Short mmCIF file of C-alpha atoms and ligand atoms in Angstrom, two decimals:
data_model
loop_
_atom_site.label_atom_id
_atom_site.label_comp_id
_atom_site.label_asym_id
_atom_site.label_seq_id
_atom_site.Cartn_x
_atom_site.Cartn_y
_atom_site.Cartn_z
CA MET A 122 63.04 146.80 60.93
CA GLU A 123 61.56 149.07 58.26
CA LYS A 124 64.86 149.19 56.29
CA LEU A 125 65.46 145.44 56.35
CA LYS A 126 64.07 144.39 52.98
CA GLN A 127 65.80 147.32 51.21
CA SER A 128 69.09 146.45 52.88
CA ILE A 129 68.88 142.83 51.85
CA LEU A 130 67.91 143.81 48.27
CA GLU A 131 71.00 146.05 48.25
CA LEU A 132 73.16 143.19 49.50
CA ILE A 133 71.82 140.82 46.81
CA THR A 134 72.42 143.41 44.08
CA GLU A 135 75.89 144.16 45.30
CA THR A 136 76.81 140.49 45.53
CA SER A 137 75.52 139.66 42.05
CA THR A 138 77.04 142.68 40.26
CA ASN A 139 80.21 143.75 42.04
CA LEU A 140 83.01 141.36 42.93
CA PRO A 141 84.67 142.13 46.27
CA PRO A 142 88.17 143.64 46.36
CA ASP A 143 89.94 140.51 47.71
CA VAL A 144 88.57 138.46 44.74
CA ARG A 145 89.50 141.22 42.27
CA ARG A 146 93.06 141.35 43.63
CA ALA A 147 93.39 137.57 43.21
CA ILE A 148 92.23 137.78 39.56
CA ASN A 149 94.54 140.69 38.78
CA ALA A 150 97.46 138.77 40.35
CA ALA A 151 96.58 135.68 38.28
CA LYS A 152 96.65 137.75 35.12
CA ALA A 153 100.06 139.19 36.03
CA LYS A 154 101.42 135.63 36.12
CA GLU A 155 100.33 134.86 32.53
CA ASP A 156 102.40 135.67 29.46
CA MET A 157 100.88 138.44 27.29
CA GLY A 158 99.07 137.17 24.24
CA THR A 159 98.39 133.62 25.56
CA ARG A 160 94.87 132.29 25.60
CA ALA A 161 94.92 132.45 29.43
CA ALA A 162 95.99 136.10 29.50
CA LEU A 163 93.40 137.03 26.85
CA SER A 164 90.63 135.19 28.73
CA LEU A 165 91.62 136.92 31.95
CA SER A 166 91.39 140.27 30.18
CA THR A 167 87.89 139.42 29.04
CA ILE A 168 87.02 138.35 32.57
CA ALA A 169 88.45 141.66 33.90
CA GLN A 170 86.44 143.61 31.31
CA ASN A 171 83.31 141.64 32.27
CA ILE A 172 83.76 142.40 35.97
CA THR A 173 84.08 146.09 35.19
CA MET A 174 81.01 146.04 32.92
CA ALA A 175 78.89 144.28 35.54
CA GLU A 176 79.71 146.92 38.11
CA GLU A 177 79.00 149.74 35.68
CA ASN A 178 75.75 148.25 34.37
CA VAL A 179 74.67 147.06 37.84
CA SER A 180 73.97 143.73 36.11
CA PRO A 181 74.90 140.13 36.96
CA ILE A 182 78.59 139.25 36.61
CA CYS A 183 77.50 135.79 35.49
CA GLN A 184 74.04 134.82 34.24
CA ASP A 185 73.98 131.94 36.69
CA THR A 186 73.30 133.84 39.88
CA GLY A 187 73.40 130.57 41.77
CA MET A 188 71.75 129.23 44.86
CA PRO A 189 71.40 132.25 47.17
CA THR A 190 72.89 131.04 50.47
CA PHE A 191 72.67 133.25 53.54
CA GLU A 192 74.60 132.89 56.79
CA ILE A 193 73.00 135.09 59.41
CA LYS A 194 73.91 135.93 63.01
CA THR A 195 71.34 137.62 65.19
CA PRO A 196 71.38 139.11 68.71
CA VAL A 197 69.24 137.32 71.26
CA GLY A 198 65.63 138.51 70.91
CA VAL A 199 65.63 139.33 67.20
CA ASN A 200 62.74 137.70 65.35
CA GLN A 201 64.28 135.41 62.70
CA LEU A 202 60.88 134.91 60.98
CA VAL A 203 60.86 138.63 60.14
CA ILE A 204 64.29 138.32 58.60
CA LYS A 205 63.28 135.27 56.58
CA LYS A 206 60.24 137.07 55.19
CA ALA A 207 62.31 140.10 54.19
CA ILE A 208 64.79 137.80 52.45
CA HIS A 209 62.04 136.12 50.46
CA GLU A 210 60.59 139.47 49.40
CA ALA A 211 63.99 140.82 48.45
CA ILE A 212 64.85 137.70 46.46
CA ALA A 213 61.59 137.92 44.47
CA GLU A 214 62.18 141.58 43.80
CA ALA A 215 65.81 141.06 42.72
CA THR A 216 64.61 138.38 40.29
CA LYS A 217 61.96 140.71 38.84
CA THR A 218 64.57 143.38 38.18
CA GLY A 219 67.10 141.03 36.60
CA LYS A 220 69.70 141.09 39.38
CA LEU A 221 69.02 137.34 39.83
CA ARG A 222 68.11 134.78 37.21
CA PRO A 223 65.04 132.67 38.02
CA ASN A 224 66.95 129.62 39.23
CA SER A 225 64.58 127.60 41.39
CA VAL A 226 63.40 124.52 39.47
CA ASP A 227 60.96 121.78 40.60
CA SER A 228 63.14 118.68 40.61
CA LEU A 229 60.24 116.40 39.59
CA THR A 230 58.32 118.46 37.08
CA GLY A 231 61.10 120.76 35.79
CA GLU A 232 58.92 123.79 36.35
CA ASN A 233 60.73 127.00 37.15
CA SER A 234 59.09 128.89 40.02
CA GLY A 235 60.00 132.12 38.28
CA ASN A 236 60.92 134.08 41.40
CA ASN A 237 63.76 132.07 42.97
CA LEU A 238 61.49 130.88 45.77
CA GLY A 239 60.51 127.28 46.38
CA PRO A 240 61.17 124.30 48.66
CA GLY A 241 64.76 124.67 49.84
CA THR A 242 65.43 127.96 48.00
CA PRO A 243 66.94 130.23 49.12
CA VAL A 244 69.18 128.57 51.68
CA ILE A 245 69.22 130.42 55.01
CA HIS A 246 71.30 129.45 58.08
CA PHE A 247 70.66 131.31 61.35
CA GLU A 248 72.85 131.47 64.40
CA GLN A 249 72.64 133.57 67.53
CA TRP A 250 75.45 135.64 68.92
CA GLU A 251 76.27 138.01 71.78
CA GLU A 252 76.74 141.10 69.64
CA ASP A 253 74.10 143.89 69.21
CA GLU A 254 74.09 143.99 65.41
CA ILE A 255 72.77 141.55 62.80
CA GLU A 256 75.30 140.08 60.41
CA VAL A 257 74.11 138.81 57.01
CA LYS A 258 76.53 137.07 54.68
CA LEU A 259 75.52 135.94 51.18
CA ILE A 260 77.10 133.73 48.61
CA LEU A 261 75.79 133.25 45.05
CA LYS A 262 77.49 130.08 43.84
CA GLY A 263 76.49 128.89 40.41
CA GLY A 264 75.51 125.38 39.30
CA GLY A 265 78.48 124.70 37.05
CA CYS A 266 81.06 125.06 39.82
CA GLU A 267 78.70 123.40 42.30
CA ASN A 268 78.78 120.33 40.00
CA LYS A 269 82.53 120.18 40.48
CA ASN A 270 82.31 119.89 44.26
CA ILE A 271 83.66 116.54 45.36
CA GLN A 272 83.72 114.44 48.51
CA TYR A 273 86.38 111.84 49.26
CA SER A 274 86.10 109.03 51.80
CA LEU A 275 89.52 108.05 53.06
CA PRO A 276 91.30 105.75 52.47
CA CYS A 277 90.89 105.79 48.71
CA GLU A 278 92.73 105.33 45.49
CA LEU A 279 93.13 108.44 43.34
CA GLU A 280 94.01 108.51 39.63
CA GLY A 281 97.49 109.95 39.15
CA LEU A 282 98.21 110.08 42.87
CA GLY A 283 97.73 106.50 44.15
CA LYS A 284 96.62 105.64 47.64
CA ALA A 285 95.36 108.42 49.89
CA GLY A 286 95.51 107.32 53.50
CA ARG A 287 93.78 108.65 56.63
CA ASP A 288 96.38 111.26 57.37
CA LEU A 289 97.49 114.79 56.38
CA ASP A 290 99.19 113.47 53.26
CA GLY A 291 96.01 111.66 52.20
CA ILE A 292 94.12 114.90 52.65
CA ARG A 293 96.73 116.70 50.55
CA LYS A 294 96.20 114.26 47.71
CA CYS A 295 92.41 114.59 47.80
CA ILE A 296 92.58 118.37 47.55
CA LEU A 297 94.98 118.31 44.61
CA HIS A 298 92.82 115.72 42.91
CA ALA A 299 89.76 117.94 43.45
CA VAL A 300 91.42 120.78 41.53
CA TYR A 301 92.50 118.36 38.81
CA GLN A 302 89.03 116.81 38.27
CA ALA A 303 87.39 120.22 37.95
CA GLN A 304 89.57 120.99 34.89
CA GLY A 305 88.14 124.18 33.34
CA GLN A 306 84.53 123.14 33.74
CA GLY A 307 83.86 125.12 36.92
CA CYS A 308 85.19 128.26 35.21
CA SER A 309 88.73 128.13 36.47
CA ALA A 310 90.77 129.76 37.83
CA GLY A 311 88.76 128.86 40.94
CA PHE A 312 88.66 129.14 44.70
CA ILE A 313 88.20 126.11 46.93
CA GLY A 314 86.81 125.64 50.39
CA VAL A 315 87.78 122.37 52.02
CA GLY A 316 86.14 120.64 54.97
CA ILE A 317 88.16 117.91 56.71
CA GLY A 318 86.05 115.60 58.88
CA GLY A 319 82.41 115.89 59.91
CA ASP A 320 79.87 113.61 58.24
CA ARG A 321 78.82 113.71 54.60
CA THR A 322 76.48 116.67 55.19
CA SER A 323 78.41 118.70 57.76
CA GLY A 324 81.65 118.10 55.82
CA TYR A 325 80.23 119.88 52.78
CA ALA A 326 78.75 122.59 54.94
CA LEU A 327 82.18 123.14 56.48
CA ALA A 328 83.75 123.26 53.06
CA LYS A 329 81.29 125.85 51.79
CA HIS A 330 81.66 127.86 55.00
CA GLN A 331 85.35 128.29 54.24
CA LEU A 332 84.41 130.28 51.15
CA PHE A 333 83.32 133.10 53.48
CA ARG A 334 86.93 133.55 54.52
CA ARG A 335 88.82 136.38 52.85
CA VAL A 336 91.12 135.31 50.08
CA ASP A 337 94.12 136.98 51.82
CA ASP A 338 93.54 135.73 55.40
CA VAL A 339 95.92 133.31 57.15
CA ASN A 340 94.59 130.09 58.68
CA PRO A 341 94.96 130.35 62.49
CA ASN A 342 95.82 126.62 62.57
CA PRO A 343 99.53 126.44 61.51
CA THR A 344 99.17 122.90 60.04
CA LEU A 345 96.28 124.00 57.85
CA ALA A 346 98.04 127.28 56.97
CA GLU A 347 100.98 125.20 55.67
CA LEU A 348 98.65 122.88 53.76
CA GLU A 349 96.84 125.86 52.17
CA ASN A 350 100.16 127.34 51.03
CA TYR A 351 101.28 123.99 49.66
CA ILE A 352 98.05 123.47 47.69
CA MET A 353 98.24 126.94 46.19
CA GLU A 354 101.78 126.30 45.09
CA ALA A 355 101.20 122.74 43.74
CA ALA A 356 97.78 123.25 42.15
CA ASN A 357 99.10 126.16 40.12
CA GLN A 358 101.63 123.81 38.56
CA LEU A 359 98.95 121.62 37.07
CA GLY A 360 98.74 123.82 33.94
CA ILE A 361 94.95 123.68 33.67
CA GLY A 362 94.75 127.47 33.55
CA THR A 363 91.88 129.86 32.96
CA MET A 364 88.81 128.08 31.43
CA GLY A 365 91.02 124.95 31.09
CA PHE A 366 93.02 126.62 28.23
CA GLY A 367 96.33 125.86 29.93
CA GLY A 368 98.36 128.47 31.87
CA ASN A 369 99.94 129.35 35.14
CA SER A 370 96.87 130.23 37.18
CA THR A 371 94.56 127.35 38.02
CA LEU A 372 93.69 128.06 41.66
CA LEU A 373 93.11 131.54 43.16
CA GLY A 374 92.39 130.58 46.74
CA CYS A 375 92.38 127.61 49.08
CA LYS A 376 90.77 127.70 52.53
CA ILE A 377 90.65 124.66 54.73
CA GLY A 378 88.65 123.97 57.92
CA VAL A 379 88.61 120.95 60.18
CA GLU A 380 86.03 119.29 62.42
CA ASN A 381 85.95 116.09 64.37
CA ARG A 382 84.80 112.91 62.66
CA LEU A 383 83.40 109.53 63.58
CA PRO A 384 85.93 106.74 64.05
CA ALA A 385 84.62 104.90 60.96
CA SER A 386 84.36 107.97 58.66
CA PHE A 387 87.03 110.19 57.22
CA PHE A 388 85.65 112.65 54.67
CA VAL A 389 87.48 115.36 52.76
CA SER A 390 84.87 117.63 51.16
CA VAL A 391 85.74 120.22 48.59
CA ALA A 392 83.52 123.14 47.47
CA TYR A 393 84.73 124.51 44.19
CA ASN A 394 83.85 128.11 43.32
CA CYS A 395 84.40 129.69 39.92
CA TRP A 396 86.45 132.89 39.43
CA ALA A 397 83.05 134.68 39.62
CA PHE A 398 83.26 134.33 43.37
CA ARG A 399 80.26 136.33 44.46
CA ARG A 400 80.09 136.78 48.18
CA GLN A 401 79.38 139.77 50.28
CA GLY A 402 78.05 140.63 53.73
CA VAL A 403 76.67 143.41 55.81
CA ARG A 404 76.26 144.46 59.41
CA LEU A 405 72.74 145.69 60.11
CA ASN A 406 71.19 147.81 62.80
CA ALA A 407 69.04 145.34 64.72
CA GLU A 408 66.30 147.93 65.35
CA THR A 409 65.92 149.40 61.86
CA GLY A 410 67.57 146.87 59.55
CA GLU A 411 69.72 149.63 58.09
CA ILE A 412 73.18 148.77 56.67
CA ILE A 413 75.93 149.90 59.02
CA ARG A 414 78.81 148.65 56.93
CA TYR A 415 79.84 146.07 54.31
CA LEU A 416 82.05 143.16 55.33
CA TYR A 417 84.13 142.46 52.25
CA LYS A 418 84.90 145.97 51.07
CA ASP A 419 88.15 147.62 51.83
CA GLU A 420 89.62 149.79 49.06
CA ALA A 421 88.16 149.87 45.57
CA VAL A 422 90.18 147.67 43.22
CA SER A 423 89.96 148.28 39.48
CA MET A 424 90.52 145.42 37.07
CA ASP A 425 93.52 145.10 34.81
CA MET A 426 91.96 144.91 31.35
CA THR A 427 95.09 144.97 29.14
CA PRO A 428 95.01 143.72 26.40
CA THR A 429 91.32 144.26 25.97
CA SER A 430 89.87 140.83 25.18
CA ILE A 431 90.06 137.49 23.43
CA GLU A 432 89.45 139.04 20.01
CA GLN A 433 92.77 140.94 20.30
CA PRO A 434 94.86 139.48 17.45
CA ALA A 435 98.30 138.18 18.53
CA GLY A 436 101.12 136.64 16.56
CA GLU A 437 100.15 133.68 14.51
CA ARG A 438 96.65 133.32 15.93
CA ARG A 439 94.03 133.38 13.17
CA GLU A 440 90.80 135.29 13.51
CA VAL A 441 87.91 134.10 11.39
CA VAL A 442 84.46 135.67 10.98
CA LEU A 443 81.54 133.26 10.78
CA GLU A 444 77.88 133.90 10.04
CA ALA A 445 75.15 131.26 9.80
CA PRO A 446 74.41 129.40 7.59
CA ILE A 447 78.01 128.16 7.79
CA THR A 448 79.34 125.78 5.10
CA GLU A 449 81.20 122.52 5.78
CA GLU A 450 84.19 123.94 3.95
CA GLN A 451 84.35 126.94 6.28
CA ILE A 452 84.29 124.60 9.28
CA ARG A 453 86.97 122.24 7.93
CA SER A 454 89.33 125.18 7.47
CA LEU A 455 89.22 125.91 11.24
CA LYS A 456 91.62 124.44 13.73
CA VAL A 457 92.09 124.41 17.52
CA GLY A 458 93.38 127.78 18.67
CA ASP A 459 91.66 129.91 16.04
CA VAL A 460 89.61 132.80 17.37
CA VAL A 461 86.19 132.98 15.77
CA ILE A 462 84.04 136.14 15.63
CA ILE A 463 80.41 135.40 15.11
CA ASN A 464 77.90 137.69 13.52
CA GLY A 465 74.26 136.99 12.79
CA LEU A 466 71.87 134.46 14.27
CA MET A 467 72.48 131.91 16.99
CA HIS A 468 70.08 129.88 19.13
CA THR A 469 70.45 129.06 22.80
CA GLY A 470 69.81 125.50 23.90
CA ARG A 471 70.78 123.65 27.05
CA ASP A 472 69.63 120.63 29.07
CA ALA A 473 65.88 120.61 28.45
CA LEU A 474 66.15 121.47 24.77
CA HIS A 475 68.79 118.84 23.98
CA LYS A 476 66.71 116.15 25.61
CA TYR A 477 63.64 117.34 23.68
CA LEU A 478 65.34 117.52 20.29
CA MET A 479 66.40 113.90 20.49
CA ASP A 480 62.91 112.79 19.52
CA HIS A 481 61.15 115.90 18.28
CA ASP A 482 61.51 118.41 15.46
CA CYS A 483 62.97 121.85 15.93
CA PRO A 484 60.77 124.94 15.43
CA VAL A 485 63.61 126.68 13.55
CA ASP A 486 65.92 125.49 10.79
CA LEU A 487 69.30 124.66 12.35
CA ASN A 488 71.00 123.60 9.12
CA GLY A 489 74.40 125.34 9.01
CA GLY A 490 73.39 126.94 12.28
CA ILE A 491 74.92 127.73 15.64
CA ILE A 492 73.76 126.45 19.00
CA TYR A 493 74.84 128.34 22.11
CA HIS A 494 74.82 126.50 25.45
CA CYS A 495 73.46 129.40 27.44
CA GLY A 496 70.71 130.16 29.95
CA PRO A 497 70.47 133.93 29.90
CA VAL A 498 68.96 136.45 32.28
CA MET A 499 66.09 138.06 30.32
CA LEU A 500 63.73 140.95 31.07
CA LYS A 501 60.61 141.94 29.17
CA ASP A 502 59.87 145.66 28.76
CA GLU A 503 56.45 147.25 28.87
CA ALA A 504 56.03 146.86 25.10
CA GLY A 505 56.50 143.10 25.53
CA LYS A 506 60.02 143.09 24.01
CA TRP A 507 62.70 140.84 25.52
CA HIS A 508 66.12 142.19 26.54
CA VAL A 509 69.23 140.22 27.41
CA LYS A 510 70.63 141.15 30.82
CA ALA A 511 73.39 138.54 31.06
CA ALA A 512 74.35 135.73 28.67
CA GLY A 513 77.53 133.78 29.21
CA PRO A 514 77.98 130.08 28.33
CA THR A 515 77.00 127.10 30.44
CA THR A 516 78.99 123.88 30.97
CA SER A 517 78.75 121.86 27.74
CA ILE A 518 79.66 118.44 29.04
CA ARG A 519 76.12 117.94 30.37
CA GLU A 520 74.95 117.70 26.76
CA GLU A 521 77.50 115.03 25.88
CA PRO A 522 74.94 112.20 25.72
CA TYR A 523 72.91 114.14 23.11
CA GLN A 524 75.17 116.55 21.24
CA GLY A 525 76.66 114.28 18.58
CA ASP A 526 73.21 113.00 17.51
CA ILE A 527 71.71 116.49 17.53
CA ILE A 528 74.53 117.92 15.38
CA LYS A 529 73.92 115.25 12.72
CA LYS A 530 70.11 115.24 12.91
CA PHE A 531 69.81 119.05 12.44
CA GLY A 532 72.97 119.84 10.47
CA ILE A 533 74.46 122.13 13.11
CA ARG A 534 77.91 123.53 12.24
CA ALA A 535 78.98 125.22 15.46
CA VAL A 536 78.34 124.57 19.12
CA ILE A 537 79.34 127.28 21.61
CA GLY A 538 79.75 126.55 25.30
CA LYS A 539 82.44 126.22 27.91
CA GLY A 540 84.54 123.51 29.50
CA GLY A 541 84.66 121.33 26.38
CA MET A 542 82.92 118.11 25.39
CA GLY A 543 83.88 114.48 25.17
CA ALA A 544 84.88 111.79 22.72
CA LYS A 545 81.38 111.20 21.32
CA THR A 546 80.91 114.84 20.32
CA LEU A 547 84.50 115.06 18.98
CA LYS A 548 83.72 112.14 16.69
CA ALA A 549 80.52 113.77 15.45
CA LEU A 550 82.35 117.03 14.79
CA GLN A 551 84.76 115.14 12.60
CA GLU A 552 82.17 113.08 10.80
CA HIS A 553 79.69 115.84 10.10
CA GLY A 554 82.01 118.85 9.85
CA ALA A 555 81.33 121.00 12.91
CA VAL A 556 83.32 122.83 15.59
CA TYR A 557 83.12 123.37 19.27
CA LEU A 558 83.77 126.94 20.33
CA ASN A 559 84.71 127.80 23.84
CA ALA A 560 83.33 131.09 25.10
CA ILE A 561 84.63 132.60 28.35
CA GLY A 562 82.55 131.21 31.20
CA GLY A 563 81.03 133.79 33.48
CA ALA A 564 81.62 136.66 31.00
CA ALA A 565 77.88 137.33 30.91
CA GLN A 566 78.03 141.10 30.45
CA TYR A 567 80.72 140.87 27.80
CA TYR A 568 78.55 138.49 25.75
CA ALA A 569 75.24 140.23 26.45
CA ASP A 570 76.83 143.35 24.94
CA CYS A 571 77.31 141.41 21.65
CA ILE A 572 73.61 140.63 21.37
CA GLU A 573 71.93 143.19 19.15
CA GLU A 574 68.44 141.77 19.01
CA VAL A 575 66.26 139.04 20.54
CA GLU A 576 64.48 137.72 17.44
CA GLY A 577 62.15 135.37 19.24
CA VAL A 578 61.84 132.52 21.73
CA ASP A 579 60.49 128.99 21.77
CA PHE A 580 59.81 126.62 24.61
CA MET A 581 59.10 129.30 27.24
CA GLU A 582 57.44 126.44 29.16
CA PHE A 583 60.99 125.22 29.94
CA GLY A 584 61.55 128.43 31.95
CA ILE A 585 63.76 131.41 31.05
CA PRO A 586 67.17 129.71 31.36
CA GLU A 587 66.13 126.61 29.44
CA ALA A 588 64.04 128.24 26.66
CA MET A 589 65.36 128.42 23.11
CA TRP A 590 66.23 132.07 22.51
CA HIS A 591 66.92 133.22 18.95
CA LEU A 592 69.59 135.88 19.21
CA ARG A 593 71.15 138.19 16.60
CA VAL A 594 74.75 138.90 17.62
CA LYS A 595 77.65 141.03 16.40
CA GLY A 596 81.31 140.47 17.25
CA PHE A 597 80.74 137.47 19.49
CA ALA A 598 84.25 136.06 20.16
CA ALA A 599 85.09 132.46 21.05
CA ILE A 600 87.98 130.12 20.65
CA VAL A 601 87.99 126.88 18.63
CA THR A 602 88.90 124.24 21.21
CA MET A 603 87.60 121.16 19.35
CA ASP A 604 87.89 121.09 15.55
CA ALA A 605 86.62 118.88 12.72
CA HIS A 606 89.95 117.09 12.50
CA GLY A 607 89.77 115.19 15.76
CA ASN A 608 91.72 117.71 17.84
CA SER A 609 90.59 118.73 21.31
CA LEU A 610 92.42 121.20 23.49
CA HIS A 611 90.39 119.84 26.43
CA ALA A 612 91.65 116.29 25.93
CA ASP A 613 95.18 117.63 25.62
CA VAL A 614 95.01 119.71 28.79
CA GLU A 615 93.39 116.85 30.69
CA LYS A 616 96.21 114.49 29.66
CA SER A 617 99.03 116.93 30.42
CA SER A 618 97.52 117.98 33.77
CA LYS A 619 97.18 114.30 34.74
CA GLU A 620 100.84 113.79 34.09
CA LYS A 621 101.68 116.83 36.20
CA LEU A 622 99.35 115.59 38.97
CA ALA A 623 101.31 112.32 39.06
CA GLN A 624 104.41 114.30 40.00
CA PHE A 625 102.80 115.02 43.36
CA ALA A 626 102.30 111.40 44.29
CA GLU A 627 105.30 111.23 46.63
CA PRO A 628 104.53 111.88 50.32
CA VAL A 629 104.98 115.49 51.43
CA PHE A 630 103.52 115.48 54.96
CA LYS A 631 104.96 112.54 56.87
CA SER A 632 102.85 111.13 59.71
O1 LIG B 939 73.55 127.74 34.53
C1 LIG B 939 74.40 128.45 33.93
O2 LIG B 939 74.06 129.42 33.19
C2 LIG B 939 75.89 128.17 34.00
C3 LIG B 939 76.31 127.22 35.03
O3 LIG B 939 76.65 127.89 36.20
C4 LIG B 939 77.51 126.52 34.59
O4 LIG B 939 78.64 126.82 34.96
O5 LIG B 939 77.37 125.55 33.81
S1 LIG B 940 79.01 129.87 34.32
FE1 LIG B 940 81.02 129.75 35.29
S2 LIG B 940 81.19 131.73 36.34
FE2 LIG B 940 79.02 131.34 35.96
S3 LIG B 940 78.25 130.32 37.77
FE3 LIG B 940 78.77 128.76 36.25
S4 LIG B 940 80.82 128.19 36.94
FE4 LIG B 940 80.40 130.19 37.78
#
């Protein structure tokens, strides 16, 4: 098995940096459904551009390279311990070379292991089979979409949809609700895997397992095939759209599996995956470990990048250039829908920093400044200089308990993230004079390319993703989705999508 580690390293790199053709086709098709010049179409162009850049740079499509999860099938007699060791070595190496972000964090101390290894990471499932080759499948599913997974216990009451009973129609309602509750926070348009039945654990495992199916396959169970088609049709009428900006494409794929359940339990488990649906697989020679072929590669699919990106001006959309320190007057002139181009300095800050700043001072002056909810992939060169390898936004709503207070305490004028924030932050934006800017989730290469210089870093003890990076940027484009006048695109889309969801309350599958 002398080639094994190298083959696994190649699989990890390929999965992190190059989206498979079936996923690319789904994104191109989604873009074709959007009207030119809309926020959704422009965001999908940026996404397409990002996918292309990641492949060309051999760098992560999204900075959150997720929880590496392997599904492996081995012929009888193959030593699984050898495979596990090779996976661990390859994971550590891929982290060192910036193909993976150090993502394994001690849940009690908060310490980042630094190499993606630790209790429970990576996840490896082995199975034996009758074939002669080894099959290794890998999924890199990020934390933001993982947070939007949801499990229903039937019967239950669902907002907008009413009672969901223990039957096919109840299952239908749960799945639609799952798409609705994700809004744009899991970087829509997304893909869902659904597990019907099992117990709480096996139900989720079944749901996640569905994500290994090809986007264009047909469910062999005709009832489930019909349900999958129905969900694709209905979910795309919810109007959540790319990044929750509204639009015609909300769901890119729906795959449903079923297992038996206990008489007392009836779970519907939904695994939500962002558009950055990174999964790949290989067949390996069981003697040498050499790659025989890839599993999710047919023909090469190039991405449709027209028009080029969100900064493309269109119609009445206003484009405003901002550079810190930003004045209150500049902020109050902005409104939801404006495209903002940022030059100059911004500071990253996410979960650990927000918690810390609540009762500590900040090492840099944030007055008039810009905070970017981002946990980048960073590499240090031999001269000790840091370089950004991937730097898209993280889900902002996690900072909702802190953000309003932090804005006021430090005089922040702009918060950049994705998925939007809640009522408390909206109020603080209005009172203090600040804006929330939505960057395109997952567009980690697109944004890394805007970063000219890493000016410094604080709180390295929080680990690379959580540290406060001081970044000098040029041409960083984002959209005002919450302004200083009490307007929130996120609140609007949530309200309108809930109304649309309610239109699907009537039974469809009669039992
Ligand atoms: O951790 C990150 O960088 C992003 C995360 O996957 C998210 O979607 O919030
Ligand atoms: S930032 Fe978005 S694209 Fe990246 S892992 Fe999180 S949910 Fe997925």
